[in-house]
Amino acid sequence: MGRSRKAISAFAGLTPEIKEALRASSVTVVQPVSSVAAVVDEPITLDYGIADEPDPSLFAPAQRPAKRRRTDEDNSSELDEAPSSKKPAHALSKGLIPSDATSLVPFYASEDDVPAHLQKYWCQRDRLFSRFSEGCLLDEEGWYSVTPERVANQIADRCACNVILDAFCGVGGNAIAFAQTCERVIAIDNSPTRLALARHNAKIYGVADRIEFILGDFLDFARSSAA
């Protein structure tokens, strides 16, 4: 322990003429060792014969500008111009969710009514919601983001418990499935429209009374709860 391996010279294999030229330029040549495994008590260093010491300022760490202490004037001006976007946990709300979802998005009764860019999802409507024809509603994002019902049911079977949190409930695919295997579901989303659609769809499945729909940003809620 504490012993260092002997350095192998970078000058091994040089011709005598080159070695002599290096010696003349004040460079110390360390002779190569016969075995890499050879060890000595003191490490060997190379002297490159630098006459002048380098300027220490070249190696000094860069100085960061001093932070300016914030003043009451700064704080007041920021509050007037741009209030903080961070929402505390109590910003989660149930009162801002529209009570009637039927006026928020159209219900498509036939493929001809569906916009062209959504028609590719139309054939999957019964896979998304088996009761779609009873009036299930989806916004544009819901058509391609909702969990298909059979998949949501399998997830819910594995997650059966007393209370479960659906952090990004969207139009309610997973929340509805959770409500069929769990005692209580807390469904959070940052869109009042999607929450209204989720509640509307949950009523069609008869499980709306087991779901608490909350408007808010789950990431802000999680950060504030962990603080």
Backbone as CSV, one residue per row, in Angstrom:
resi,resn,N_x,N_y,N_z,CA_x,CA_y,CA_z,C_x,C_y,C_z
1,MET,0.841,-1.197,0.000,0.000,0.000,0.000,0.872,1.242,0.000
2,GLY,0.461,2.295,-0.662,1.219,3.537,-0.667,2.349,3.564,-1.654
3,ARG,2.555,2.480,-2.408,3.635,2.430,-3.390,3.054,2.712,-4.758
4,SER,3.786,3.454,-5.584,3.288,3.817,-6.915,4.094,3.110,-7.980
5,ARG,3.432,2.802,-9.090,4.140,2.127,-10.175,5.094,3.095,-10.863
6,LYS,6.258,2.560,-11.285,7.271,3.386,-11.922,6.793,3.872,-13.282
7,ALA,6.983,5.140,-13.542,6.521,5.710,-14.808,7.328,5.174,-15.975
8,ILE,6.650,4.918,-17.082,7.325,4.493,-18.295,7.613,5.729,-19.126
9,SER,8.851,5.925,-19.518,9.238,7.143,-20.200,8.585,7.263,-21.559
10,ALA,8.166,8.491,-21.862,7.605,8.769,-23.187,8.703,8.856,-24.231
11,PHE,9.991,8.817,-23.750,11.115,8.964,-24.673,11.736,7.628,-25.042
12,ALA,11.109,6.500,-24.625,11.669,5.199,-24.944,11.741,5.008,-26.453
13,GLY,12.838,4.436,-26.909,12.987,4.152,-28.331,13.519,5.290,-29.154
14,LEU,13.852,6.466,-28.518,14.391,7.583,-29.275,15.847,7.310,-29.646
15,THR,16.293,7.852,-30.732,17.687,7.697,-31.164,18.599,8.519,-30.271
16,PRO,19.857,8.133,-30.153,20.812,8.894,-29.320,20.888,10.360,-29.722
17,GLU,20.785,10.679,-31.015,20.872,12.061,-31.456,19.715,12.891,-30.895
18,ILE,18.490,12.303,-30.921,17.332,13.031,-30.410,17.436,13.205,-28.912
19,LYS,17.935,12.142,-28.226,18.098,12.243,-26.770,19.089,13.340,-26.424
20,GLU,20.185,13.437,-27.198,21.197,14.452,-26.920,20.621,15.847,-27.126
21,ALA,19.773,15.994,-28.168,19.150,17.291,-28.420,18.193,17.671,-27.302
22,LEU,17.496,16.676,-26.759,16.590,16.949,-25.660,17.342,17.346,-24.408
23,ARG,18.484,16.668,-24.169,19.297,17.021,-22.996,19.811,18.455,-23.123
24,ALA,20.176,18.824,-24.314,20.687,20.179,-24.528,19.621,21.230,-24.280
25,SER,18.358,20.832,-24.396,17.268,21.795,-24.170,16.719,21.697,-22.756
26,SER,17.502,21.121,-21.842,17.164,21.045,-20.415,15.968,20.151,-20.144
27,VAL,15.741,19.127,-20.963,14.678,18.167,-20.706,15.293,16.903,-20.139
28,THR,14.831,16.452,-18.993,15.353,15.251,-18.370,14.700,14.040,-19.002
29,VAL,15.515,13.105,-19.473,15.021,11.896,-20.108,15.049,10.776,-19.085
30,VAL,13.878,10.181,-18.855,13.801,9.059,-17.914,13.966,7.778,-18.708
31,GLN,14.909,6.951,-18.310,15.162,5.720,-19.037,14.014,4.738,-18.842
32,PRO,13.626,3.999,-19.867,12.527,3.035,-19.746,12.893,1.908,-18.797
33,VAL,11.901,1.310,-18.170,12.129,0.173,-17.293,11.838,-1.100,-18.059
34,SER,12.402,-2.195,-17.608,12.241,-3.449,-18.330,10.899,-4.102,-18.069
35,SER,10.254,-3.760,-16.946,8.977,-4.384,-16.610,8.001,-3.330,-16.124
36,VAL,6.777,-3.403,-16.646,5.770,-2.456,-16.216,5.445,-2.665,-14.744
37,ALA,5.602,-3.867,-14.240,5.239,-4.172,-12.869,6.273,-3.706,-11.861
38,ALA,7.419,-3.192,-12.337,8.440,-2.735,-11.400,7.931,-1.542,-10.623
39,VAL,8.208,-1.506,-9.327,7.736,-0.428,-8.473,8.898,0.148,-7.712
40,VAL,8.757,1.409,-7.302,9.760,2.077,-6.497,9.056,2.767,-5.347
41,ASP,9.840,3.181,-4.354,9.246,3.821,-3.185,8.748,5.227,-3.486
42,GLU,9.412,5.938,-4.370,9.034,7.302,-4.692,8.643,7.402,-6.155
43,PRO,7.590,8.133,-6.465,7.203,8.277,-7.875,8.244,9.062,-8.653
44,ILE,8.367,8.738,-9.950,9.311,9.428,-10.831,8.553,10.490,-11.601
45,THR,9.086,11.662,-11.665,8.441,12.763,-12.389,9.339,13.218,-13.517
46,LEU,8.757,13.911,-14.466,9.502,14.442,-15.602,9.729,15.927,-15.391
47,ASP,10.971,16.382,-15.624,11.302,17.799,-15.531,11.443,18.335,-16.936
48,TYR,10.513,19.185,-17.353,10.535,19.716,-18.707,11.364,20.984,-18.814
49,GLY,12.054,21.339,-17.767,12.995,22.439,-17.845,12.362,23.777,-18.132
50,ILE,11.169,24.057,-17.571,10.529,25.357,-17.782,11.218,26.381,-16.909
51,ALA,11.757,27.418,-17.516,12.571,28.383,-16.769,11.704,29.292,-15.918
52,ASP,10.599,29.803,-16.464,9.775,30.767,-15.752,8.511,30.104,-15.224
53,GLU,8.106,30.471,-14.011,6.874,29.958,-13.427,5.671,30.574,-14.144
54,PRO,4.626,29.786,-14.403,3.440,30.346,-15.068,2.717,31.332,-14.157
55,ASP,2.012,32.230,-14.767,1.254,33.225,-14.025,0.121,32.529,-13.276
56,PRO,0.098,32.578,-11.935,-0.957,31.882,-11.178,-2.360,32.329,-11.554
57,SER,-2.512,33.555,-12.052,-3.847,34.044,-12.385,-4.483,33.267,-13.535
58,LEU,-3.610,32.596,-14.350,-4.140,31.824,-15.464,-4.946,30.630,-14.982
59,PHE,-4.622,30.144,-13.776,-5.273,28.952,-13.256,-6.291,29.281,-12.171
60,ALA,-6.510,30.547,-11.912,-7.472,30.943,-10.885,-8.888,30.719,-11.405
61,PRO,-9.809,30.228,-10.555,-11.194,30.016,-11.011,-11.853,31.325,-11.388
62,ALA,-12.734,31.228,-12.371,-13.437,32.422,-12.821,-14.307,32.976,-11.700
63,GLN,-14.301,34.265,-11.558,-15.071,34.910,-10.510,-16.488,35.198,-11.005
64,ARG,-17.467,34.713,-10.255,-18.850,34.992,-10.615,-19.249,36.371,-10.112
65,PRO,-20.062,37.064,-10.868,-20.498,38.385,-10.389,-21.291,38.251,-9.111
66,ALA,-21.081,39.188,-8.228,-21.769,39.155,-6.936,-23.273,39.299,-7.138
67,LYS,-24.026,38.526,-6.349,-25.478,38.598,-6.452,-25.982,39.878,-5.781
68,ARG,-26.891,40.541,-6.449,-27.463,41.761,-5.883,-28.653,41.396,-5.012
69,ARG,-28.651,41.932,-3.816,-29.746,41.653,-2.907,-31.035,42.286,-3.427
70,ARG,-32.089,41.479,-3.405,-33.373,41.979,-3.887,-33.944,42.977,-2.900
71,THR,-34.572,43.983,-3.420,-35.153,45.017,-2.574,-36.671,44.943,-2.632
72,ASP,-37.311,45.646,-1.709,-38.770,45.683,-1.714,-39.307,46.295,-2.999
73,GLU,-38.534,47.244,-3.560,-38.971,47.875,-4.813,-38.982,46.859,-5.939
74,ASP,-37.935,45.988,-5.972,-37.899,44.949,-6.999,-39.099,44.029,-6.865
75,ASN,-39.368,43.583,-5.651,-40.463,42.647,-5.435,-41.811,43.255,-5.814
76,SER,-42.007,44.515,-5.437,-43.298,45.132,-5.727,-43.503,45.315,-7.216
77,SER,-42.427,45.664,-7.955,-42.576,45.858,-9.398,-42.867,44.547,-10.091
78,GLU,-42.240,43.450,-9.618,-42.498,42.156,-10.234,-43.925,41.703,-9.975
79,LEU,-44.424,41.977,-8.781,-45.785,41.583,-8.484,-46.777,42.346,-9.347
80,ASP,-46.452,43.628,-9.636,-47.355,44.422,-10.450,-47.365,43.955,-11.895
81,GLU,-46.169,43.528,-12.392,-46.059,43.228,-13.815,-46.315,41.759,-14.121
82,ALA,-45.721,40.858,-13.323,-45.832,39.440,-13.638,-45.988,38.642,-12.360
83,PRO,-47.195,38.378,-11.927,-47.380,37.586,-10.718,-46.841,36.181,-10.896
84,SER,-46.427,35.566,-9.796,-45.829,34.235,-9.830,-46.813,33.233,-10.409
85,SER,-46.278,32.331,-11.248,-47.123,31.321,-11.867,-47.234,30.064,-11.022
86,LYS,-46.416,29.963,-9.972,-46.468,28.767,-9.153,-47.741,28.751,-8.328
87,LYS,-48.452,27.628,-8.336,-49.715,27.530,-7.640,-49.524,26.726,-6.367
88,PRO,-49.957,27.259,-5.242,-49.878,26.480,-4.015,-50.850,25.320,-4.053
89,ALA,-50.696,24.416,-3.085,-51.542,23.226,-3.083,-53.017,23.585,-2.995
90,HIS,-53.353,24.671,-2.256,-54.761,25.004,-2.104,-55.367,25.608,-3.362
91,ALA,-54.560,25.771,-4.438,-55.100,26.300,-5.689,-55.920,25.249,-6.426
92,LEU,-55.787,23.971,-6.004,-56.615,22.943,-6.603,-58.076,23.262,-6.300
93,SER,-58.915,23.153,-7.290,-60.284,23.619,-7.122,-61.265,22.674,-7.793
94,LYS,-62.438,22.617,-7.228,-63.521,21.845,-7.835,-64.591,22.760,-8.423
95,GLY,-64.599,24.008,-8.017,-65.669,24.904,-8.417,-65.544,25.462,-9.818
96,LEU,-64.380,25.292,-10.474,-64.168,25.873,-11.791,-64.454,24.894,-12.923
97,ILE,-64.927,23.719,-12.603,-65.217,22.718,-13.617,-66.620,22.958,-14.165
98,PRO,-66.774,23.101,-15.480,-68.121,23.320,-16.033,-69.071,22.195,-15.634
99,SER,-70.288,22.563,-15.318,-71.268,21.569,-14.873,-71.878,20.802,-16.034
100,ASP,-71.937,21.415,-17.212,-72.537,20.767,-18.379,-71.466,20.630,-19.459
101,ALA,-71.131,19.397,-19.823,-70.066,19.155,-20.798,-70.582,19.041,-22.222
102,THR,-71.881,18.926,-22.395,-72.414,18.689,-23.743,-72.203,19.861,-24.682
103,SER,-72.001,21.059,-24.113,-71.793,22.236,-24.964,-70.303,22.502,-25.226
104,LEU,-69.441,21.692,-24.624,-67.997,21.937,-24.754,-67.415,21.316,-26.020
105,VAL,-67.838,20.127,-26.349,-67.351,19.443,-27.556,-68.544,18.759,-28.217
106,PRO,-68.471,18.528,-29.513,-69.601,17.859,-30.187,-69.570,16.354,-29.958
107,PHE,-70.725,15.758,-29.995,-70.828,14.291,-29.993,-70.997,13.841,-31.427
108,TYR,-70.096,12.986,-31.890,-70.135,12.543,-33.280,-70.983,11.278,-33.388
109,ALA,-72.067,11.375,-34.135,-72.956,10.227,-34.317,-72.580,9.397,-35.532
110,SER,-71.839,9.984,-36.461,-71.425,9.244,-37.663,-70.048,9.727,-38.097
111,GLU,-69.400,8.929,-38.908,-68.052,9.275,-39.361,-68.044,10.549,-40.188
112,ASP,-69.140,10.836,-40.865,-69.200,12.030,-41.698,-69.105,13.310,-40.872
113,ASP,-69.482,13.218,-39.599,-69.434,14.402,-38.740,-68.042,14.654,-38.157
114,VAL,-67.183,13.661,-38.232,-65.870,13.751,-37.590,-64.925,14.550,-38.485
115,PRO,-64.152,15.495,-37.920,-63.164,16.223,-38.728,-62.169,15.256,-39.373
116,ALA,-61.638,15.658,-40.510,-60.778,14.761,-41.292,-59.576,14.278,-40.496
117,HIS,-58.968,15.162,-39.684,-57.757,14.767,-38.976,-58.035,13.849,-37.783
118,LEU,-59.334,13.642,-37.457,-59.691,12.737,-36.364,-60.389,11.470,-36.844
119,GLN,-60.647,11.375,-38.137,-61.403,10.232,-38.649,-60.674,8.910,-38.454
120,LYS,-59.324,8.948,-38.402,-58.584,7.696,-38.213,-58.824,7.093,-36.824
121,TYR,-59.330,7.901,-35.882,-59.636,7.391,-34.549,-61.085,6.914,-34.430
122,TRP,-61.904,7.248,-35.388,-63.323,6.949,-35.289,-63.583,5.447,-35.169
123,CYS,-62.855,4.645,-35.934,-63.088,3.198,-35.909,-62.712,2.579,-34.568
124,GLN,-61.987,3.323,-33.721,-61.579,2.804,-32.419,-62.485,3.299,-31.288
125,ARG,-63.560,3.982,-31.621,-64.376,4.629,-30.592,-64.892,3.637,-29.550
126,ASP,-65.292,2.436,-29.990,-65.814,1.461,-29.035,-64.712,0.785,-28.237
127,ARG,-63.484,0.857,-28.725,-62.354,0.359,-27.938,-61.982,1.366,-26.867
128,LEU,-62.164,2.644,-27.164,-61.857,3.681,-26.176,-62.905,3.675,-25.072
129,PHE,-64.177,3.694,-25.470,-65.305,3.620,-24.531,-66.335,2.651,-25.109
130,SER,-66.592,1.566,-24.407,-67.569,0.600,-24.921,-68.972,1.192,-24.949
131,ARG,-69.209,2.236,-24.172,-70.514,2.902,-24.157,-70.466,4.222,-24.931
132,PHE,-69.602,4.313,-25.897,-69.449,5.556,-26.650,-70.777,6.010,-27.247
133,SER,-71.556,5.059,-27.802,-72.800,5.410,-28.472,-73.845,5.984,-27.513
134,GLU,-73.624,5.823,-26.193,-74.564,6.369,-25.208,-74.298,7.848,-24.925
135,GLY,-73.264,8.396,-25.581,-73.023,9.829,-25.450,-71.672,10.216,-24.867
136,CYS,-70.693,9.307,-24.874,-69.365,9.653,-24.349,-68.762,10.778,-25.178
137,LEU,-68.090,11.694,-24.494,-67.518,12.867,-25.147,-66.008,12.880,-24.994
138,LEU,-65.312,13.296,-26.060,-63.858,13.427,-26.054,-63.491,14.736,-26.732
139,ASP,-62.508,15.435,-26.174,-61.965,16.580,-26.900,-60.909,16.069,-27.866
140,GLU,-60.308,16.966,-28.613,-59.362,16.535,-29.643,-58.205,15.745,-29.046
141,GLU,-57.672,16.201,-27.915,-56.570,15.476,-27.282,-57.029,14.126,-26.752
142,GLY,-58.257,14.066,-26.275,-58.763,12.816,-25.723,-58.850,11.705,-26.743
143,TRP,-59.099,12.049,-27.996,-59.224,11.016,-29.020,-57.942,10.199,-29.170
144,TYR,-56.798,10.823,-28.979,-55.549,10.065,-29.161,-54.793,9.812,-27.861
145,SER,-55.309,10.299,-26.721,-54.565,10.103,-25.476,-55.285,9.235,-24.456
146,VAL,-56.598,9.041,-24.602,-57.325,8.256,-23.617,-56.885,6.795,-23.668
147,THR,-56.815,6.163,-22.503,-56.441,4.750,-22.434,-57.608,3.888,-22.907
148,PRO,-57.398,2.981,-23.844,-58.496,2.103,-24.277,-59.095,1.359,-23.080
149,GLU,-60.397,1.128,-23.133,-61.120,0.629,-21.957,-60.578,-0.703,-21.446
150,ARG,-60.276,-1.653,-22.317,-59.802,-2.953,-21.859,-58.446,-2.827,-21.173
151,VAL,-57.599,-1.944,-21.686,-56.300,-1.719,-21.048,-56.493,-1.050,-19.685
152,ALA,-57.375,-0.053,-19.648,-57.642,0.645,-18.392,-58.202,-0.322,-17.345
153,ASN,-59.050,-1.266,-17.764,-59.612,-2.232,-16.826,-58.541,-3.162,-16.265
154,GLN,-57.595,-3.559,-17.100,-56.512,-4.422,-16.619,-55.637,-3.681,-15.609
155,ILE,-55.364,-2.402,-15.899,-54.582,-1.593,-14.960,-55.325,-1.453,-13.640
156,ALA,-56.640,-1.205,-13.731,-57.442,-1.019,-12.522,-57.491,-2.292,-11.689
157,ASP,-57.544,-3.454,-12.329,-57.550,-4.721,-11.583,-56.265,-4.881,-10.776
158,ARG,-55.157,-4.482,-11.347,-53.870,-4.606,-10.657,-53.702,-3.549,-9.566
159,CYS,-54.412,-2.435,-9.701,-54.251,-1.327,-8.755,-55.407,-1.224,-7.774
160,ALA,-56.203,-2.275,-7.643,-57.355,-2.226,-6.742,-56.920,-1.877,-5.324
161,CYS,-57.568,-0.872,-4.729,-57.214,-0.414,-3.385,-58.354,0.433,-2.842
162,ASN,-58.142,1.041,-1.682,-59.181,1.884,-1.094,-59.287,3.230,-1.810
163,VAL,-58.161,3.953,-1.872,-58.144,5.283,-2.495,-56.999,5.325,-3.504
164,ILE,-57.269,5.828,-4.686,-56.235,5.917,-5.718,-56.268,7.306,-6.347
165,LEU,-55.098,7.787,-6.735,-54.976,9.116,-7.345,-54.654,8.971,-8.825
166,ASP,-55.504,9.543,-9.662,-55.240,9.609,-11.102,-54.721,11.016,-11.376
167,ALA,-53.394,11.141,-11.539,-52.749,12.454,-11.574,-53.043,13.230,-12.854
168,PHE,-53.286,12.541,-13.961,-53.551,13.208,-15.245,-54.759,12.499,-15.870
169,CYS,-55.932,12.804,-15.390,-57.086,11.959,-15.708,-57.612,12.161,-17.120
170,GLY,-57.333,13.304,-17.764,-57.823,13.526,-19.117,-59.342,13.440,-19.176
171,VAL,-59.857,12.667,-20.137,-61.316,12.566,-20.291,-61.876,11.393,-19.506
172,GLY,-61.079,10.776,-18.642,-61.627,9.842,-17.664,-61.484,8.366,-17.935
173,GLY,-60.729,7.966,-18.933,-60.615,6.537,-19.235,-60.147,5.710,-18.048
174,ASN,-59.018,6.095,-17.454,-58.496,5.351,-16.304,-59.316,5.595,-15.043
175,ALA,-59.766,6.842,-14.835,-60.526,7.162,-13.627,-61.796,6.326,-13.544
176,ILE,-62.463,6.130,-14.664,-63.683,5.320,-14.681,-63.364,3.875,-14.328
177,ALA,-62.284,3.357,-14.876,-61.895,1.978,-14.567,-61.487,1.842,-13.100
178,PHE,-60.743,2.820,-12.581,-60.351,2.787,-11.169,-61.569,2.785,-10.256
179,ALA,-62.599,3.536,-10.636,-63.791,3.635,-9.803,-64.531,2.303,-9.701
180,GLN,-64.237,1.368,-10.591,-64.901,0.070,-10.558,-64.146,-0.946,-9.704
181,THR,-62.898,-0.621,-9.305,-62.126,-1.552,-8.475,-61.656,-0.918,-7.173
182,CYS,-61.755,0.394,-7.043,-61.289,1.097,-5.850,-62.467,1.768,-5.152
183,GLU,-62.307,2.008,-3.866,-63.376,2.631,-3.102,-63.550,4.102,-3.473
184,ARG,-62.421,4.786,-3.718,-62.479,6.224,-4.006,-61.388,6.585,-5.001
185,VAL,-61.703,7.470,-5.943,-60.739,7.921,-6.943,-60.624,9.436,-6.851
186,ILE,-59.390,9.920,-6.803,-59.119,11.357,-6.874,-58.546,11.628,-8.255
187,ALA,-59.278,12.345,-9.082,-58.886,12.590,-10.473,-58.480,14.051,-10.634
188,ILE,-57.237,14.271,-11.042,-56.699,15.621,-11.193,-56.342,15.872,-12.650
189,ASP,-56.655,17.064,-13.130,-56.218,17.485,-14.455,-56.176,19.009,-14.453
190,ASN,-55.319,19.573,-15.326,-55.194,21.034,-15.375,-56.123,21.677,-16.392
191,SER,-56.991,20.881,-16.992,-57.943,21.419,-17.971,-59.363,21.279,-17.439
192,PRO,-60.068,22.396,-17.228,-61.466,22.291,-16.787,-62.350,21.599,-17.805
193,THR,-62.016,21.747,-19.086,-62.812,21.079,-20.124,-62.688,19.573,-20.019
194,ARG,-61.460,19.064,-19.904,-61.274,17.613,-19.823,-61.873,17.045,-18.542
195,LEU,-61.799,17.812,-17.443,-62.422,17.331,-16.202,-63.939,17.234,-16.360
196,ALA,-64.530,18.218,-17.031,-65.979,18.174,-17.264,-66.347,16.983,-18.140
197,LEU,-65.522,16.705,-19.149,-65.784,15.549,-20.016,-65.616,14.255,-19.237
198,ALA,-64.589,14.189,-18.376,-64.369,12.985,-17.573,-65.558,12.729,-16.650
199,ARG,-66.077,13.780,-16.031,-67.230,13.620,-15.145,-68.465,13.196,-15.940
200,HIS,-68.630,13.792,-17.133,-69.750,13.416,-17.998,-69.670,11.933,-18.346
201,ASN,-68.507,11.473,-18.755,-68.339,10.062,-19.137,-68.509,9.139,-17.936
202,ALA,-68.057,9.587,-16.760,-68.205,8.769,-15.553,-69.684,8.596,-15.190
203,LYS,-70.500,9.600,-15.461,-71.938,9.488,-15.190,-72.560,8.424,-16.092
204,ILE,-72.093,8.347,-17.339,-72.618,7.331,-18.254,-72.317,5.933,-17.732
205,TYR,-71.160,5.765,-17.099,-70.766,4.467,-16.546,-71.290,4.270,-15.122
206,GLY,-71.935,5.278,-14.563,-72.532,5.138,-13.241,-71.550,5.146,-12.092
207,VAL,-70.380,5.773,-12.271,-69.368,5.767,-11.202,-68.946,7.182,-10.804
208,ALA,-69.661,8.199,-11.274,-69.251,9.576,-10.996,-69.252,9.881,-9.504
209,ASP,-70.136,9.214,-8.740,-70.216,9.489,-7.310,-69.022,8.939,-6.538
210,ARG,-68.177,8.143,-7.180,-66.999,7.565,-6.519,-65.711,8.278,-6.928
211,ILE,-65.858,9.328,-7.723,-64.685,10.059,-8.217,-64.773,11.504,-7.764
212,GLU,-63.668,12.007,-7.236,-63.574,13.426,-6.878,-62.717,14.113,-7.937
213,PHE,-63.319,14.985,-8.721,-62.642,15.663,-9.820,-62.063,16.982,-9.314
214,ILE,-60.758,17.146,-9.489,-60.060,18.319,-8.971,-59.283,18.989,-10.093
215,LEU,-59.477,20.291,-10.238,-58.767,21.082,-11.248,-57.457,21.591,-10.654
216,GLY,-56.353,21.260,-11.284,-55.059,21.731,-10.799,-53.921,21.047,-11.532
217,ASP,-52.728,21.576,-11.326,-51.515,21.014,-11.907,-50.917,20.041,-10.903
218,PHE,-50.918,18.759,-11.232,-50.445,17.755,-10.272,-48.978,17.947,-9.916
219,LEU,-48.151,18.396,-10.863,-46.724,18.557,-10.582,-46.512,19.646,-9.534
220,ASP,-47.246,20.757,-9.650,-47.162,21.789,-8.626,-47.674,21.264,-7.289
221,PHE,-48.756,20.514,-7.345,-49.329,19.949,-6.130,-48.336,19.000,-5.459
222,ALA,-47.670,18.154,-6.239,-46.722,17.198,-5.662,-45.520,17.904,-5.059
223,ARG,-45.018,18.943,-5.767,-43.868,19.665,-5.234,-44.205,20.394,-3.942
224,SER,-45.362,21.017,-3.890,-45.747,21.754,-2.690,-46.042,20.799,-1.530
225,SER,-46.547,19.608,-1.832,-46.839,18.647,-0.783,-45.572,18.049,-0.207
226,ALA,-44.538,17.930,-1.071,-43.278,17.329,-0.608,-42.422,18.340,0.145
227,ALA,-42.698,19.630,-0.019,-41.872,20.672,0.618,-42.067,20.669,2.125
